[in-house]
Amino acid sequence: MVKVIGVIPARYSSTRFPGKPLVDILGKPMIQWVYENAMDSKLLDFLIVATDDERIYNVVKSFGGNVIMTPSDIKTGTDRVAYVLNEFDADIVANIQGDEPLLTSEMIDRTIEPFLNGEKVDISTLAVKINDVDLIFNPNVVKVVFDKEKIALYFSRSPIPFCRDAKNEEDWLKLGNFYKHIGLYVYSREALLRFVSLRGSSLEEIEKLEQLRALENGFRIKVVISESDTIGVDTPEDVERIITFLKNKKIGFKR
């Protein structure tokens, strides 16, 4: 039987926003929002937070979550997820970002489904259609293009595809389809272990996008289209945007 686990990598240190996983959102730390949303998944057999910080470890324990301490010298969240495979057996691994409190269990399940449906992919991830022209030109918004089978061709901080015939910015949305990448990744066990064993690639270094290492090394990345967007937390201002969103949706304490 296929075993699917979800891992939420969470570190305390952050250049732009130290202590980000523990920031309060309507009475709960952000890591708890992420964990509880993921717990509603119908396809995850097990969920765990992987951290290198005792403060995060203790908070997760306090709300009843599964958590593991990982070495502090692990460089990336993906490496931290792969480390968990030393302790837990799994065929499929979901890397659930700890700074995505609006990521839903439905999004997670839809990203897992290509593996359970027998599709020949190494990694799957999420994207949502862009309807705001400003996002196309925002380098902090990663764009993705894919083929007819929704296998990723490229990810970029630049506008892709480039709309040569556009006379102004508004024309871009009229003439082309653009998709924002959402940072949720699901891997086969073999693909994850192979990925973290590879050296960083040239495109990855230029764009500062880890997924380009996978593309440069021939991984097939399935792009699952989401009907709704998320708000990732990189700055304190993002937290305020999330609080406003949740209040407008009248979402408070889930449990």
mmCIF file of C-alpha atoms in Angstrom:
data_model
loop_
_atom_site.group_PDB
_atom_site.id
_atom_site.type_symbol
_atom_site.label_atom_id
_atom_site.label_comp_id
_atom_site.label_asym_id
_atom_site.label_seq_id
_atom_site.Cartn_x
_atom_site.Cartn_y
_atom_site.Cartn_z
ATOM 1 C CA MET A 1 0.000 0.000 0.000
ATOM 2 C CA VAL A 2 1.285 3.455 -0.939
ATOM 3 C CA LYS A 3 2.202 5.535 2.105
ATOM 4 C CA VAL A 4 1.952 9.331 1.880
ATOM 5 C CA ILE A 5 3.448 11.632 4.495
ATOM 6 C CA GLY A 6 3.382 15.392 4.824
ATOM 7 C CA VAL A 7 6.334 17.295 6.239
ATOM 8 C CA ILE A 8 6.208 20.956 7.300
ATOM 9 C CA PRO A 9 9.761 22.325 7.474
ATOM 10 C CA ALA A 10 9.981 25.231 9.926
ATOM 11 C CA ARG A 11 12.978 27.232 11.081
ATOM 12 C CA TYR A 12 13.074 30.156 13.468
ATOM 13 C CA SER A 13 15.874 32.125 11.843
ATOM 14 C CA SER A 14 14.898 34.279 8.895
ATOM 15 C CA THR A 15 16.717 37.282 7.492
ATOM 16 C CA ARG A 16 13.554 39.233 6.725
ATOM 17 C CA PHE A 17 11.230 37.856 9.414
ATOM 18 C CA PRO A 18 12.789 36.059 12.415
ATOM 19 C CA GLY A 19 10.414 33.815 14.344
ATOM 20 C CA LYS A 20 7.976 33.713 11.442
ATOM 21 C CA PRO A 21 6.431 30.262 12.199
ATOM 22 C CA LEU A 22 5.344 31.469 15.651
ATOM 23 C CA VAL A 23 3.756 34.756 14.601
ATOM 24 C CA ASP A 24 0.225 35.131 15.973
ATOM 25 C CA ILE A 25 -2.671 34.959 13.523
ATOM 26 C CA LEU A 26 -6.053 35.455 15.229
ATOM 27 C CA GLY A 27 -4.914 33.762 18.418
ATOM 28 C CA LYS A 28 -2.912 30.870 16.956
ATOM 29 C CA PRO A 29 0.696 30.635 15.802
ATOM 30 C CA MET A 30 1.079 30.406 12.039
ATOM 31 C CA ILE A 31 2.579 26.907 12.232
ATOM 32 C CA GLN A 32 -0.640 25.714 13.897
ATOM 33 C CA TRP A 33 -2.767 27.116 11.055
ATOM 34 C CA VAL A 34 -0.628 25.247 8.532
ATOM 35 C CA TYR A 35 -0.694 22.040 10.567
ATOM 36 C CA GLU A 36 -4.439 22.011 11.208
ATOM 37 C CA ASN A 37 -5.278 22.741 7.575
ATOM 38 C CA ALA A 38 -3.007 19.904 6.458
ATOM 39 C CA MET A 39 -4.542 17.541 9.022
ATOM 40 C CA ASP A 40 -7.827 17.795 7.110
ATOM 41 C CA SER A 41 -6.171 16.066 4.144
ATOM 42 C CA LYS A 42 -7.854 12.825 3.092
ATOM 43 C CA LEU A 43 -4.706 11.477 1.431
ATOM 44 C CA LEU A 44 -1.962 12.101 3.997
ATOM 45 C CA ASP A 45 -1.259 9.065 6.176
ATOM 46 C CA PHE A 46 0.998 11.001 8.540
ATOM 47 C CA LEU A 47 1.933 14.639 9.161
ATOM 48 C CA ILE A 48 4.951 16.029 10.997
ATOM 49 C CA VAL A 49 6.756 19.331 11.527
ATOM 50 C CA ALA A 50 10.533 19.261 11.011
ATOM 51 C CA THR A 51 12.379 22.024 12.852
ATOM 52 C CA ASP A 52 15.791 22.888 14.279
ATOM 53 C CA ASP A 53 14.435 25.189 16.992
ATOM 54 C CA GLU A 54 13.214 24.220 20.463
ATOM 55 C CA ARG A 55 10.703 27.081 20.567
ATOM 56 C CA ILE A 56 8.932 25.793 17.477
ATOM 57 C CA TYR A 57 9.255 22.213 18.744
ATOM 58 C CA ASN A 58 7.590 23.101 22.047
ATOM 59 C CA VAL A 59 4.759 25.067 20.425
ATOM 60 C CA VAL A 60 3.914 22.194 18.081
ATOM 61 C CA LYS A 61 3.939 19.794 21.025
ATOM 62 C CA SER A 62 1.664 22.154 22.961
ATOM 63 C CA PHE A 63 -1.126 21.943 20.367
ATOM 64 C CA GLY A 64 -0.735 18.166 19.995
ATOM 65 C CA GLY A 65 1.170 18.062 16.726
ATOM 66 C CA ASN A 66 3.835 15.623 15.600
ATOM 67 C CA VAL A 67 7.288 17.206 15.459
ATOM 68 C CA ILE A 68 10.902 16.144 15.007
ATOM 69 C CA MET A 69 14.127 17.995 15.758
ATOM 70 C CA THR A 70 16.531 18.123 12.819
ATOM 71 C CA PRO A 71 20.195 19.237 12.654
ATOM 72 C CA SER A 72 20.726 23.006 12.575
ATOM 73 C CA ASP A 73 23.219 22.799 9.713
ATOM 74 C CA ILE A 74 20.599 21.624 7.193
ATOM 75 C CA LYS A 75 20.591 24.302 4.496
ATOM 76 C CA THR A 76 17.108 24.258 2.973
ATOM 77 C CA GLY A 77 13.545 23.260 3.731
ATOM 78 C CA THR A 78 13.734 20.559 1.069
ATOM 79 C CA ASP A 79 16.831 19.086 2.703
ATOM 80 C CA ARG A 80 14.955 19.139 6.018
ATOM 81 C CA VAL A 81 12.051 17.233 4.456
ATOM 82 C CA ALA A 82 14.456 14.659 3.019
ATOM 83 C CA TYR A 83 16.065 14.221 6.452
ATOM 84 C CA VAL A 84 12.713 13.066 7.816
ATOM 85 C CA LEU A 85 12.910 10.055 5.489
ATOM 86 C CA ASN A 86 15.739 8.788 7.701
ATOM 87 C CA GLU A 87 13.164 8.330 10.453
ATOM 88 C CA PHE A 88 9.904 7.615 8.611
ATOM 89 C CA ASP A 89 9.143 5.343 5.698
ATOM 90 C CA ALA A 90 7.121 6.811 2.816
ATOM 91 C CA ASP A 91 6.511 6.320 -0.890
ATOM 92 C CA ILE A 92 5.253 9.871 -1.478
ATOM 93 C CA VAL A 93 6.315 12.982 0.438
ATOM 94 C CA ALA A 94 4.527 16.345 0.505
ATOM 95 C CA ASN A 95 6.670 19.373 1.330
ATOM 96 C CA ILE A 96 4.133 21.718 2.939
ATOM 97 C CA GLN A 97 5.509 25.209 3.413
ATOM 98 C CA GLY A 98 5.306 26.465 6.996
ATOM 99 C CA ASP A 99 4.648 30.021 5.828
ATOM 100 C CA GLU A 100 1.481 29.212 3.841
ATOM 101 C CA PRO A 101 -1.331 29.407 6.441
ATOM 102 C CA LEU A 102 -4.030 29.630 3.749
ATOM 103 C CA LEU A 103 -2.971 26.427 2.005
ATOM 104 C CA THR A 104 -5.962 24.086 2.186
ATOM 105 C CA SER A 105 -6.199 20.329 2.545
ATOM 106 C CA GLU A 106 -7.912 20.224 -0.867
ATOM 107 C CA MET A 107 -4.865 21.858 -2.462
ATOM 108 C CA ILE A 108 -2.618 19.304 -0.814
ATOM 109 C CA ASP A 109 -4.769 16.367 -1.908
ATOM 110 C CA ARG A 110 -5.012 17.562 -5.505
ATOM 111 C CA THR A 111 -1.220 17.817 -5.646
ATOM 112 C CA ILE A 112 -0.858 14.265 -4.317
ATOM 113 C CA GLU A 113 -3.393 12.777 -6.752
ATOM 114 C CA PRO A 114 -1.138 12.560 -9.858
ATOM 115 C CA PHE A 115 1.005 9.985 -8.034
ATOM 116 C CA LEU A 116 -1.983 7.928 -6.902
ATOM 117 C CA ASN A 117 -3.438 8.067 -10.410
ATOM 118 C CA GLY A 118 -0.324 6.471 -11.855
ATOM 119 C CA GLU A 119 0.948 9.478 -13.774
ATOM 120 C CA LYS A 120 4.615 9.294 -14.728
ATOM 121 C CA VAL A 121 5.878 12.281 -12.769
ATOM 122 C CA ASP A 122 8.687 12.866 -10.285
ATOM 123 C CA ILE A 123 7.298 15.976 -8.599
ATOM 124 C CA SER A 124 3.953 17.751 -8.570
ATOM 125 C CA THR A 125 3.223 21.330 -7.586
ATOM 126 C CA LEU A 126 0.494 23.985 -7.679
ATOM 127 C CA ALA A 127 -0.243 27.044 -9.795
ATOM 128 C CA VAL A 128 -3.101 29.504 -10.064
ATOM 129 C CA LYS A 129 -4.122 31.658 -13.007
ATOM 130 C CA ILE A 130 -3.048 35.289 -12.763
ATOM 131 C CA ASN A 131 -5.816 37.863 -13.158
ATOM 132 C CA ASP A 132 -3.898 40.913 -11.932
ATOM 133 C CA VAL A 133 -1.480 42.370 -14.462
ATOM 134 C CA ASP A 134 0.791 43.705 -11.688
ATOM 135 C CA LEU A 135 1.601 40.143 -10.626
ATOM 136 C CA ILE A 136 2.964 39.327 -14.074
ATOM 137 C CA PHE A 137 5.715 41.919 -13.671
ATOM 138 C CA ASN A 138 6.393 41.357 -9.950
ATOM 139 C CA PRO A 139 9.711 39.473 -9.556
ATOM 140 C CA ASN A 140 8.580 38.168 -6.163
ATOM 141 C CA VAL A 141 5.770 36.292 -7.927
ATOM 142 C CA VAL A 142 7.136 33.171 -9.603
ATOM 143 C CA LYS A 143 5.516 32.323 -12.916
ATOM 144 C CA VAL A 144 5.355 28.897 -14.571
ATOM 145 C CA VAL A 145 4.709 27.692 -18.114
ATOM 146 C CA PHE A 146 3.807 24.095 -18.933
ATOM 147 C CA ASP A 147 3.009 21.806 -21.858
ATOM 148 C CA LYS A 148 -0.310 20.258 -22.917
ATOM 149 C CA GLU A 149 0.037 17.562 -20.265
ATOM 150 C CA LYS A 150 0.711 20.280 -17.668
ATOM 151 C CA ILE A 151 4.341 19.233 -17.289
ATOM 152 C CA ALA A 152 6.432 22.260 -16.316
ATOM 153 C CA LEU A 153 8.622 23.777 -19.015
ATOM 154 C CA TYR A 154 10.073 26.621 -16.954
ATOM 155 C CA PHE A 155 9.657 28.700 -13.800
ATOM 156 C CA SER A 156 10.758 32.340 -13.708
ATOM 157 C CA ARG A 157 10.558 35.594 -11.825
ATOM 158 C CA SER A 158 10.283 37.288 -15.219
ATOM 159 C CA PRO A 159 7.022 37.512 -17.177
ATOM 160 C CA ILE A 160 6.595 34.228 -19.040
ATOM 161 C CA PRO A 161 5.480 33.770 -21.702
ATOM 162 C CA PHE A 162 6.656 37.112 -23.105
ATOM 163 C CA CYS A 163 3.794 38.857 -24.897
ATOM 164 C CA ARG A 164 5.496 40.435 -27.904
ATOM 165 C CA ASP A 165 2.376 41.965 -29.455
ATOM 166 C CA ALA A 166 1.176 43.712 -26.283
ATOM 167 C CA LYS A 167 0.971 47.479 -26.746
ATOM 168 C CA ASN A 168 0.552 48.118 -23.003
ATOM 169 C CA GLU A 169 0.506 46.142 -19.763
ATOM 170 C CA GLU A 170 -3.263 45.587 -19.872
ATOM 171 C CA ASP A 171 -2.859 43.777 -23.199
ATOM 172 C CA TRP A 172 -0.846 41.017 -21.537
ATOM 173 C CA LEU A 173 -3.894 39.524 -19.808
ATOM 174 C CA LYS A 174 -5.933 39.805 -22.997
ATOM 175 C CA LEU A 175 -3.370 38.090 -25.208
ATOM 176 C CA GLY A 176 -1.908 35.412 -22.953
ATOM 177 C CA ASN A 177 -2.480 33.080 -20.008
ATOM 178 C CA PHE A 178 -0.181 33.502 -17.034
ATOM 179 C CA TYR A 179 0.150 31.291 -13.971
ATOM 180 C CA LYS A 180 1.531 32.021 -10.529
ATOM 181 C CA HIS A 181 3.445 29.192 -8.900
ATOM 182 C CA ILE A 182 2.354 28.172 -5.388
ATOM 183 C CA GLY A 183 5.175 26.616 -3.362
ATOM 184 C CA LEU A 184 3.715 23.237 -2.477
ATOM 185 C CA TYR A 185 5.717 20.229 -3.688
ATOM 186 C CA VAL A 186 4.941 16.526 -3.662
ATOM 187 C CA TYR A 187 7.750 14.071 -4.480
ATOM 188 C CA SER A 188 8.151 10.386 -4.981
ATOM 189 C CA ARG A 189 10.619 9.128 -2.376
ATOM 190 C CA GLU A 190 13.192 8.370 -5.069
ATOM 191 C CA ALA A 191 12.846 11.801 -6.683
ATOM 192 C CA LEU A 192 13.279 13.661 -3.387
ATOM 193 C CA LEU A 193 16.389 11.726 -2.383
ATOM 194 C CA ARG A 194 17.869 12.171 -5.851
ATOM 195 C CA PHE A 195 17.041 15.889 -5.887
ATOM 196 C CA VAL A 196 18.813 16.677 -2.604
ATOM 197 C CA SER A 197 21.866 14.711 -3.752
ATOM 198 C CA LEU A 198 22.354 17.000 -6.765
ATOM 199 C CA ARG A 199 24.522 20.086 -6.816
ATOM 200 C CA GLY A 200 22.867 23.457 -7.314
ATOM 201 C CA SER A 201 22.347 24.344 -10.970
ATOM 202 C CA SER A 202 23.174 27.440 -12.994
ATOM 203 C CA LEU A 203 19.558 28.443 -13.640
ATOM 204 C CA GLU A 204 18.723 27.865 -9.973
ATOM 205 C CA GLU A 205 21.525 30.213 -8.975
ATOM 206 C CA ILE A 206 20.525 32.941 -11.455
ATOM 207 C CA GLU A 207 16.797 32.978 -10.623
ATOM 208 C CA LYS A 208 17.147 31.797 -7.013
ATOM 209 C CA LEU A 209 14.509 29.133 -7.680
ATOM 210 C CA GLU A 210 15.253 25.651 -6.353
ATOM 211 C CA GLN A 211 12.816 23.912 -8.705
ATOM 212 C CA LEU A 212 14.980 24.855 -11.691
ATOM 213 C CA ARG A 213 17.567 22.363 -10.438
ATOM 214 C CA ALA A 214 14.956 19.669 -10.952
ATOM 215 C CA LEU A 215 14.147 20.828 -14.489
ATOM 216 C CA GLU A 216 17.813 21.081 -15.453
ATOM 217 C CA ASN A 217 18.273 17.482 -14.354
ATOM 218 C CA GLY A 218 15.333 16.065 -16.284
ATOM 219 C CA PHE A 219 12.691 15.729 -13.559
ATOM 220 C CA ARG A 220 9.069 15.701 -14.749
ATOM 221 C CA ILE A 221 7.140 18.254 -12.703
ATOM 222 C CA LYS A 222 3.356 18.088 -12.934
ATOM 223 C CA VAL A 223 1.591 21.446 -12.518
ATOM 224 C CA VAL A 224 -1.817 21.136 -10.847
ATOM 225 C CA ILE A 225 -4.071 24.145 -11.413
ATOM 226 C CA SER A 226 -5.676 25.540 -8.273
ATOM 227 C CA GLU A 227 -8.940 27.450 -8.295
ATOM 228 C CA SER A 228 -7.828 29.672 -5.432
ATOM 229 C CA ASP A 229 -4.678 31.555 -4.466
ATOM 230 C CA THR A 230 -2.777 31.689 -1.195
ATOM 231 C CA ILE A 231 -0.858 34.401 0.634
ATOM 232 C CA GLY A 232 2.634 33.329 1.620
ATOM 233 C CA VAL A 233 4.252 35.078 4.588
ATOM 234 C CA ASP A 234 7.579 36.759 3.895
ATOM 235 C CA THR A 235 7.078 39.991 5.854
ATOM 236 C CA PRO A 236 4.965 41.267 8.778
ATOM 237 C CA GLU A 237 2.820 43.093 6.202
ATOM 238 C CA ASP A 238 1.832 39.719 4.733
ATOM 239 C CA VAL A 239 0.502 38.674 8.144
ATOM 240 C CA GLU A 240 -1.800 41.696 8.164
ATOM 241 C CA ARG A 241 -3.077 40.758 4.691
ATOM 242 C CA ILE A 242 -3.872 37.250 5.927
ATOM 243 C CA ILE A 243 -5.657 38.516 9.028
ATOM 244 C CA THR A 244 -7.770 40.827 6.865
ATOM 245 C CA PHE A 245 -8.581 37.945 4.515
ATOM 246 C CA LEU A 246 -9.584 35.615 7.357
ATOM 247 C CA LYS A 247 -11.733 38.261 9.024
ATOM 248 C CA ASN A 248 -13.522 38.948 5.757
ATOM 249 C CA LYS A 249 -14.158 35.217 5.394
ATOM 250 C CA LYS A 250 -15.246 35.120 9.056
ATOM 251 C CA ILE A 251 -12.648 32.416 9.757
ATOM 252 C CA GLY A 252 -11.311 32.426 13.274
ATOM 253 C CA PHE A 253 -10.635 29.526 15.553
ATOM 254 C CA LYS A 254 -11.098 26.355 13.511
ATOM 255 C CA ARG A 255 -11.028 24.042 16.482
#
